[in-house]
Coordinates of C-alpha atoms in Angstrom, one line a residue:
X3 CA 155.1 4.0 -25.0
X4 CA 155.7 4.1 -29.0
X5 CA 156.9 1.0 -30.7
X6 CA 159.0 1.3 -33.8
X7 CA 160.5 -0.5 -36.7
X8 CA 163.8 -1.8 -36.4
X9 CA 163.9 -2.1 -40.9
X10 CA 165.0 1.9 -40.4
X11 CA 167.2 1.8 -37.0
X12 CA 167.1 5.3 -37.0
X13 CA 166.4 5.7 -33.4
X14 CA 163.7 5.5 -31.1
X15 CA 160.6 7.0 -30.3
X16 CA 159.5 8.5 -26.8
X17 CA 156.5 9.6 -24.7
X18 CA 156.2 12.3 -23.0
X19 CA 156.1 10.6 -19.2
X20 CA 159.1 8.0 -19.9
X21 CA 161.2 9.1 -22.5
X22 CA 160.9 4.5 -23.2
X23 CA 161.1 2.7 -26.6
X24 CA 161.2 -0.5 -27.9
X25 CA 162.2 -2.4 -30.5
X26 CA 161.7 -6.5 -31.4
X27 CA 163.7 -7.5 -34.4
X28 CA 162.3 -10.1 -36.1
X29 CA 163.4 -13.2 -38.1
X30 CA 160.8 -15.4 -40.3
X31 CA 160.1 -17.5 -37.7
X32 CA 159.7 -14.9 -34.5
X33 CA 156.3 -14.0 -32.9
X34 CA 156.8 -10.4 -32.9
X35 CA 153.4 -9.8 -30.6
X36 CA 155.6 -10.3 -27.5
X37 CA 156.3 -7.5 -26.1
X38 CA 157.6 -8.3 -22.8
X39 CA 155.8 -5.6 -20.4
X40 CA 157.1 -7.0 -17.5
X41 CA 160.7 -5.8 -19.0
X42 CA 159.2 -2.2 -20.5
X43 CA 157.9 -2.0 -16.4
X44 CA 160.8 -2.7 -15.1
X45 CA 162.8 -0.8 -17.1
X46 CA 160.4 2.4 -16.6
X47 CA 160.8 1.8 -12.8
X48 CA 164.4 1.8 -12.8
X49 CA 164.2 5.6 -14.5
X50 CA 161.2 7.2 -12.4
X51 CA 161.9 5.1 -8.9
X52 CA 165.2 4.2 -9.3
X53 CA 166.8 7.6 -10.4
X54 CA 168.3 5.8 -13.1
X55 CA 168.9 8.2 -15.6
X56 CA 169.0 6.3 -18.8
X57 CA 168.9 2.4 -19.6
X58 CA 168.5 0.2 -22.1
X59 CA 168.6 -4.0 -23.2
X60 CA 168.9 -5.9 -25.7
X61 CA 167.8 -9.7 -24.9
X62 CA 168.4 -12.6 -27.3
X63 CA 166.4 -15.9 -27.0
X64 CA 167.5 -18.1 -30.1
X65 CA 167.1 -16.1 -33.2
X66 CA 165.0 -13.8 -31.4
X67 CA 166.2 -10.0 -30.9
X68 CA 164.2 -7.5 -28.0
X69 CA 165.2 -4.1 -27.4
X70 CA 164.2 -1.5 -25.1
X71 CA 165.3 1.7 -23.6
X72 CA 163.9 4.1 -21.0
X73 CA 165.2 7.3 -19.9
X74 CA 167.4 10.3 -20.8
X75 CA 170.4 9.7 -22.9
X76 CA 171.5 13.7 -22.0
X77 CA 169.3 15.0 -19.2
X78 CA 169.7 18.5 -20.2
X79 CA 168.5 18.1 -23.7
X80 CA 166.0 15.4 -22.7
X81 CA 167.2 13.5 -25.7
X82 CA 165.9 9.5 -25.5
X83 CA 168.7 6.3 -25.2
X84 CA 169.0 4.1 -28.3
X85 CA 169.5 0.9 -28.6
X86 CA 172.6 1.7 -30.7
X87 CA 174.3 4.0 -27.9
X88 CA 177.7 3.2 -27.6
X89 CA 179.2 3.0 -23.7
X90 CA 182.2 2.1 -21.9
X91 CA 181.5 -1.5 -20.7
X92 CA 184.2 -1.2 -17.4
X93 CA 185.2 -4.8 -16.6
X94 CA 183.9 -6.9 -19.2
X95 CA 186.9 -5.6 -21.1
X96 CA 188.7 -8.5 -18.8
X97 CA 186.5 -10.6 -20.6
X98 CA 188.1 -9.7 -24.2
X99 CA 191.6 -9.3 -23.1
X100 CA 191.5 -12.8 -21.1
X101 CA 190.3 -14.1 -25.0
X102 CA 193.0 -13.1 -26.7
X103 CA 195.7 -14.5 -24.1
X104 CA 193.9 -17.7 -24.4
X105 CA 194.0 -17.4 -27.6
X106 CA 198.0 -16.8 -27.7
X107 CA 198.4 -19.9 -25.4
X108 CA 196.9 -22.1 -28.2
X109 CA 199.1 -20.7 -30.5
X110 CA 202.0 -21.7 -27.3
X111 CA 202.8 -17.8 -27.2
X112 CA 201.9 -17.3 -23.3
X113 CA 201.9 -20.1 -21.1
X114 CA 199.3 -20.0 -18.5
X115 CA 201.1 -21.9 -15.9
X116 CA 204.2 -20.1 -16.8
X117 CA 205.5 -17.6 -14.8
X118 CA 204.7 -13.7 -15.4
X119 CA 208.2 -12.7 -14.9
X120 CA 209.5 -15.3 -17.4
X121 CA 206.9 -14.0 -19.8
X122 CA 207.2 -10.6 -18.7
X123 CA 210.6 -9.5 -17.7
X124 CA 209.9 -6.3 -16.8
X125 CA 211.7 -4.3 -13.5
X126 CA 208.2 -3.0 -12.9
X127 CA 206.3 -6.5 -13.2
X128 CA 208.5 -7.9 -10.5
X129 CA 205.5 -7.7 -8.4
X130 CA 204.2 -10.9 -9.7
X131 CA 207.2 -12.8 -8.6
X132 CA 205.8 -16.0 -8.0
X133 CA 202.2 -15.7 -9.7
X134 CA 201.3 -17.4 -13.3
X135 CA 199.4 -16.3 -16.1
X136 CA 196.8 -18.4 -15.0
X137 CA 196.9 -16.5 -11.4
X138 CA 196.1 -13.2 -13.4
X139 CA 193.4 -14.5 -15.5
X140 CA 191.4 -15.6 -12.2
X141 CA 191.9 -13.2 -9.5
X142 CA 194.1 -15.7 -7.1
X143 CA 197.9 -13.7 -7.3
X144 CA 197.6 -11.7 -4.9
X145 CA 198.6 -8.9 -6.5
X146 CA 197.1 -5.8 -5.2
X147 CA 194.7 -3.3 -7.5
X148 CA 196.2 0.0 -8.8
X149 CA 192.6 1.3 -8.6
X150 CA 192.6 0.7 -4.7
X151 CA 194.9 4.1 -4.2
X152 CA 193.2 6.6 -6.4
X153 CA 195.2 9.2 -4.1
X154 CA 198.1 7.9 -5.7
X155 CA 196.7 8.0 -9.8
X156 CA 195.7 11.7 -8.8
X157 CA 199.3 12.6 -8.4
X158 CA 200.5 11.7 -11.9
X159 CA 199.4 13.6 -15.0
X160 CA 199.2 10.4 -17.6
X161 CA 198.9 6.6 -16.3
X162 CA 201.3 4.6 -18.6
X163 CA 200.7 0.9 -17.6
X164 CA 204.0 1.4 -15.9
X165 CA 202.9 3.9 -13.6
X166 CA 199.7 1.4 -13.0
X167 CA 202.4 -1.2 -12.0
X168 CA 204.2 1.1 -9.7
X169 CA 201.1 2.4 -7.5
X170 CA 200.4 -1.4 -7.3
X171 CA 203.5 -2.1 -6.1
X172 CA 203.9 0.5 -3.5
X173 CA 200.6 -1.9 -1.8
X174 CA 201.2 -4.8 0.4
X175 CA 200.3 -7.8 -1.3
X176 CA 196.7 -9.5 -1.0
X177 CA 197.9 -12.6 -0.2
X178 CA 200.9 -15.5 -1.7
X179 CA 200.1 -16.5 -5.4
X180 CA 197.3 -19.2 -5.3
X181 CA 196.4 -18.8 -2.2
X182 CA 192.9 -16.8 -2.2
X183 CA 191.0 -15.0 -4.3
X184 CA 191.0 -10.7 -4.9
X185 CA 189.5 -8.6 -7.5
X186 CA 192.4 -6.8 -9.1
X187 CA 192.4 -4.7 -12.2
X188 CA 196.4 -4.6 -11.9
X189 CA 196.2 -8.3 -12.9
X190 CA 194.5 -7.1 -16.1
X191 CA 197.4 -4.6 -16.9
X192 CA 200.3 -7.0 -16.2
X193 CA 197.7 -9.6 -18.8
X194 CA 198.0 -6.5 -21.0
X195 CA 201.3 -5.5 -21.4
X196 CA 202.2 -10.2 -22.1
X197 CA 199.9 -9.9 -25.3
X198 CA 201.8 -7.0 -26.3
X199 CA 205.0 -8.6 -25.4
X200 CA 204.0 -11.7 -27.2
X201 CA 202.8 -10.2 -30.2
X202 CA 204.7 -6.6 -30.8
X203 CA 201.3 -5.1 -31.4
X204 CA 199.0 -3.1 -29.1
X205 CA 196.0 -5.0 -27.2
X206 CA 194.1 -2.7 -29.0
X207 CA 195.1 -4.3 -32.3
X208 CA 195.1 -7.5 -31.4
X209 CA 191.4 -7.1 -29.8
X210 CA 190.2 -5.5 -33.0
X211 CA 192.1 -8.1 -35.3
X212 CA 191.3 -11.1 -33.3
X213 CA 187.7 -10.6 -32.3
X214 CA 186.4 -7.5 -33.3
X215 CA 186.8 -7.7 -37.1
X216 CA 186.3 -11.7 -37.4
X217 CA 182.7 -10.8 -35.4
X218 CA 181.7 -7.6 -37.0
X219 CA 181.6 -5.9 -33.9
X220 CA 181.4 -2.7 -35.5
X221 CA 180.7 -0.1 -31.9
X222 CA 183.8 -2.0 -29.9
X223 CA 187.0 -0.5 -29.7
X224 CA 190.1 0.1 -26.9
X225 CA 190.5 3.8 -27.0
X226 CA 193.8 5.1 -26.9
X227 CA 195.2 7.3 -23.7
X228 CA 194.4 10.3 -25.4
X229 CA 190.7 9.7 -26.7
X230 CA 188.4 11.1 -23.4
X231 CA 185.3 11.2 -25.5
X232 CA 183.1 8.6 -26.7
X233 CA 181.9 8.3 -30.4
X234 CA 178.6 8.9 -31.5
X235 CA 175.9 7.8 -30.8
X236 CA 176.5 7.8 -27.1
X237 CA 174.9 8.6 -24.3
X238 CA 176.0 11.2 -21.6
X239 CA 178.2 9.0 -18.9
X240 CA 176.9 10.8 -15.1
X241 CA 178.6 9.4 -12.0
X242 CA 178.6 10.3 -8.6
X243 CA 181.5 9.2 -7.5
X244 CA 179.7 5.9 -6.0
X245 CA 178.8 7.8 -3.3
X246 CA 175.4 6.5 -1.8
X247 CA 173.9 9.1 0.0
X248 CA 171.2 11.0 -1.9
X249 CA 172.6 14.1 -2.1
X250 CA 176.0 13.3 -3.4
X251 CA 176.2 15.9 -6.4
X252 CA 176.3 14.4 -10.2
X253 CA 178.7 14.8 -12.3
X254 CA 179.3 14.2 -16.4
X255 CA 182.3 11.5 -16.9
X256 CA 181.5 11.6 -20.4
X257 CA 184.8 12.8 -21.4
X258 CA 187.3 10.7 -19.1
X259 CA 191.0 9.9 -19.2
X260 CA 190.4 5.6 -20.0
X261 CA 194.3 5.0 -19.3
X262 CA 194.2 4.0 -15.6
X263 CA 191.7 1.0 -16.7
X264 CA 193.3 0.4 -19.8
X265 CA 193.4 -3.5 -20.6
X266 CA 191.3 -4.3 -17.2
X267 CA 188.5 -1.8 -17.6
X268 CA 188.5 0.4 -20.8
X269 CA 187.0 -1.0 -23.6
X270 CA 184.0 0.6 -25.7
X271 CA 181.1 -1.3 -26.8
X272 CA 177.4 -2.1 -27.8
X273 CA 174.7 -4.2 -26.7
X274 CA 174.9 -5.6 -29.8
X275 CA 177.9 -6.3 -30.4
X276 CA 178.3 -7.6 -26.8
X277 CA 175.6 -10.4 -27.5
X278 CA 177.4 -11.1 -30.3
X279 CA 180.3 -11.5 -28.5
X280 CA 179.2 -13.9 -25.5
X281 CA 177.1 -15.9 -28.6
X282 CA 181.0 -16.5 -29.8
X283 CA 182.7 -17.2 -27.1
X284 CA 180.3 -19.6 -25.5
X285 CA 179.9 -21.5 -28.3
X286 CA 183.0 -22.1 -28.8
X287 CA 184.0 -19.6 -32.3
X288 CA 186.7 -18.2 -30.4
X289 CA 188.9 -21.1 -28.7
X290 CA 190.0 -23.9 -29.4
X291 CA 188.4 -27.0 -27.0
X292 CA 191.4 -27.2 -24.6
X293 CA 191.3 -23.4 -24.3
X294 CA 187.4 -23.1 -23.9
X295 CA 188.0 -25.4 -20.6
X296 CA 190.4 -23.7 -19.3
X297 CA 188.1 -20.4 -19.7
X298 CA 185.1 -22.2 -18.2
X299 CA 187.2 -23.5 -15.0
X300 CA 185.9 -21.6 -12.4
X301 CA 187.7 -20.4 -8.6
X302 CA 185.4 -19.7 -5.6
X303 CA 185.1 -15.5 -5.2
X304 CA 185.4 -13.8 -2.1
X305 CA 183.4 -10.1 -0.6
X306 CA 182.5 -10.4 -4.9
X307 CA 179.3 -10.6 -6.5
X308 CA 176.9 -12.8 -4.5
X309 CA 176.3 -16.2 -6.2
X310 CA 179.2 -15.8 -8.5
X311 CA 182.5 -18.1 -9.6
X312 CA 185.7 -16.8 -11.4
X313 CA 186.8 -18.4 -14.6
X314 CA 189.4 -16.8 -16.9
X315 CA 188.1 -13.4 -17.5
X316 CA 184.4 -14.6 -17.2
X317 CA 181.9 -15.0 -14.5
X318 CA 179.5 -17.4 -13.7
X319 CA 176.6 -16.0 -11.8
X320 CA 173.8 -17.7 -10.3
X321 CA 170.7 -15.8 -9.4
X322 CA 169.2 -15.7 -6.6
X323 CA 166.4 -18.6 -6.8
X324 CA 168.9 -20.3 -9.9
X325 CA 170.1 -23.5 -10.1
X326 CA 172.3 -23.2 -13.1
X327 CA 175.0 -20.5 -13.6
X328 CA 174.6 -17.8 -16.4
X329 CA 177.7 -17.0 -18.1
X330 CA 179.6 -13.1 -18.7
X331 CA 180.8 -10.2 -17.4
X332 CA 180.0 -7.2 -15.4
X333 CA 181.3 -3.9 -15.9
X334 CA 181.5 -0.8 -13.1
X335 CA 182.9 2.5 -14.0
X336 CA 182.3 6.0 -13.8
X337 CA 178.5 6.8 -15.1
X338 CA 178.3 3.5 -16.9
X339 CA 177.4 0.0 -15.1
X340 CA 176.9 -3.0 -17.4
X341 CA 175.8 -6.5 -17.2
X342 CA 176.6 -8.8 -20.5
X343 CA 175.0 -12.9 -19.3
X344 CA 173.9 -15.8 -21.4
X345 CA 172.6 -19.3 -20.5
X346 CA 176.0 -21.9 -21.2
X347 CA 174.8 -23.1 -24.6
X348 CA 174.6 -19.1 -25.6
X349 CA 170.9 -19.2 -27.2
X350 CA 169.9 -16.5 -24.5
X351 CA 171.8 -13.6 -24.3
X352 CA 170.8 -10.2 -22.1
X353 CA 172.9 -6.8 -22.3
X354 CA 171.9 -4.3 -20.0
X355 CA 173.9 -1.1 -19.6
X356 CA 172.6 2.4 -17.1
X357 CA 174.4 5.5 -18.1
X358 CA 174.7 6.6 -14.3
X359 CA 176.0 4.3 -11.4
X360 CA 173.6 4.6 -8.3
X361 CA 170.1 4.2 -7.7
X362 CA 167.6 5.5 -5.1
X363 CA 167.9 3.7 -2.1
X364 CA 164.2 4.5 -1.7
X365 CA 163.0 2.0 -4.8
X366 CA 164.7 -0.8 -2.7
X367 CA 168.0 -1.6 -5.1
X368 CA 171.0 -0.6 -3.5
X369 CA 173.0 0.1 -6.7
X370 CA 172.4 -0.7 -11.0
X371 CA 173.2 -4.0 -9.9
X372 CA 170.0 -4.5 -8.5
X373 CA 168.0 -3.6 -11.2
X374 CA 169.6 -6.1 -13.6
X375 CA 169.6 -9.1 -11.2
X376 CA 165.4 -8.5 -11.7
X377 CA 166.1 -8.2 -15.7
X378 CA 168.1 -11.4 -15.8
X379 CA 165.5 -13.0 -13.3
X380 CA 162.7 -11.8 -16.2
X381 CA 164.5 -12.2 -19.5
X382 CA 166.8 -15.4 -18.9
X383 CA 164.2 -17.8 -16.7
X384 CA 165.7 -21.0 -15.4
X385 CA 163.7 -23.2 -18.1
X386 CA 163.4 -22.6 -21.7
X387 CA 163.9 -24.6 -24.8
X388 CA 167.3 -25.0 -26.4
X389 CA 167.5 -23.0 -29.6
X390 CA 170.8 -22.6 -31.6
X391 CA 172.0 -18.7 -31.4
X392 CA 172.1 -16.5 -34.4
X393 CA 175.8 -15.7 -35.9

């Protein structure tokens, strides 16, 4: 395995078994002889046992930067993952989008306890009749996922977020507003379509002018419907369909309509800026302290992720073996899976992203998601000093 030198970010170097790098950034005061081989080993099993066929990290402790990759950015070419690759990040785009309605309901733009069809008065929002802001935000109203019917976003040739509404609509609902809990992506478009309302510019504006440009997060973006590609560097996006047995055929999703996930799912990003990101919003740079709370107020979750709580576009995961709760986002879509966590105070930070979504059932993980509960069980242990994150 080659080391490198971050001064240059050019790249990354590769051997001829692995196809791994790494790369510590340093600040005056970091001990750049750790290495972390329990993280390179990991991260090599996850490409030769898991099937894996790219990964990389970037893990934060204080003012100390890590990052590693392993694995084929394009399997044809053989060409290595960077730590620079940019990816779609799936369902921590809730995590933005939640940010900037809490940030509209300081300004007393959206009210979270309001009703959607006050805010929203919309013919094809009227199924959220009965459900709040708030009610989006966490999963409880009831309202069923587009994404559940994908016979039914086959049969149209663009996915406006009206046509998201109207295959959602044409579900039975989950359950009445408030009472339960159920993963839906529709509540991310109807969450959508009130910052637009509120602010007569797109959610892709206001995510770029609100958080974006204020953080420097130079590799995130919300692509427009038309933009199926992926801006360079990136690496090649290979799915199989989350099928599970091992001979499901793979395919390249790197060019891929984003419009069905749109404000729920669709956003483009870095490990970088993602640690930048969480650094932000945990430590309060992003909302005020009333709306912090209300981001940080968390609903039990139901057939989710095991160990995990629902707050307002963010999750709070405990690991197996855990005691406290690690603070972000996971993100699930085609040929990209993603985990973005950080300890509460935000000093420790771990991005993780696979550019294909299954793994060998042989190596003993079931899915990606397997591989980065053992990174965050590595990278973030239960007891470490406080530091203060970097900007």
């Amino acid at each position: 395995m080659q080391r490198h030198d971050t001064d240059a970010d050019t790249g990354t170097g590769a051997d001829a078994d692995t196809g791994s790098s790494t790369d510590a950034d340093t600040d005056a005061d970091t001990d750049s002889s750790t290495d972390r081989p329990e993280i390179r080993r990991l991260l090599e099993r996850a490409v030769t046992g898991g099937g894996i066929p790219g990964i990389l990290v970037e893990l934060h402790d204080g003012p100390h930067r890590w990052r590693a990759t392993a694995g084929a950015a394009d399997t044809a070419t053989g060409r290595v993952r960077t730590p620079q690759d940019r990816f779609r990040v799936g369902s921590i785009t809730k995590t933005f989008t939640a940010t900037v309605v809490l940030q509209l309901a300081a300004e007393g733009r959206i009210g979270l306890d309001d009703q959607v069809t006050d805010q929203l008065p919309l013919p094809e929002a009227e199924l959220a009749a009965g459900v709040t802001v708030r009610m989006l935000l966490d999963h409880t109203s009831g309202v069923p996922s587009h994404t559940d019917d994908p016979a039914a976003l086959d049969r149209y040739a663009t996915h406006p977020p009206g046509t998201l509404l109207e295959i959602a609509a044409a579900r039975p609902r989950t359950f009445a507003p408030g009472t339960g809990w159920a993963y839906s992506n529709t509540n991310y478009v109807l969450a959508g379509l009130l910052v637009e309302r509120a602010t007569g510019r797109t959610l892709a504006a206001e995510i770029d002018r609100r958080i974006s440009r204020p953080l420097g997060l130079t590799g995130t973006r919300l692509p427009a419907a038309g933009e199926h590609g992926l801006p360079a560097p990136h690496a090649r996006h290979y799915t199989r369909l989350f099928r599970t047995d091992p001979g499901a055929p793979v395919l390249d999703a790197t060019e891929l309509d984003p419009a069905p996930f749109w404000a729920s799912g669709d956003l483009v990003s870095t490990a970088a800026d993602l640690n930048r990101f969480l650094a932000a919003l945990l430590t309060g740079r992003l909302l005020p302290p009333a709306q912090q709370r209300q981001l940080l107020t968390t609903v039990p979750t139901r057939d989710w992720l095991p160990g995990a709580a629902y707050g307002l576009g963010i999750c709070a995961l405990t690991p197996p073996g855990g005691t406290e709760p690690l603070w972000g986002m996971g993100g699930a879509t085609f040929g990209s899976w993603t985990y973005a966590f950080a300890t509460a105070d935000g000093t420790r930070r771990l991005t993780v992203n696979t550019n294909g979504d299954w793994t060998d059932p042989a190596s003993g993980w079931d899915d990606p998601i397997g591989v980065f509960t053992d990174l965050l069980a590595l990278a973030l242990p239960r007891e470490r000093p406080a530091v203060r994150p970097e900007p």
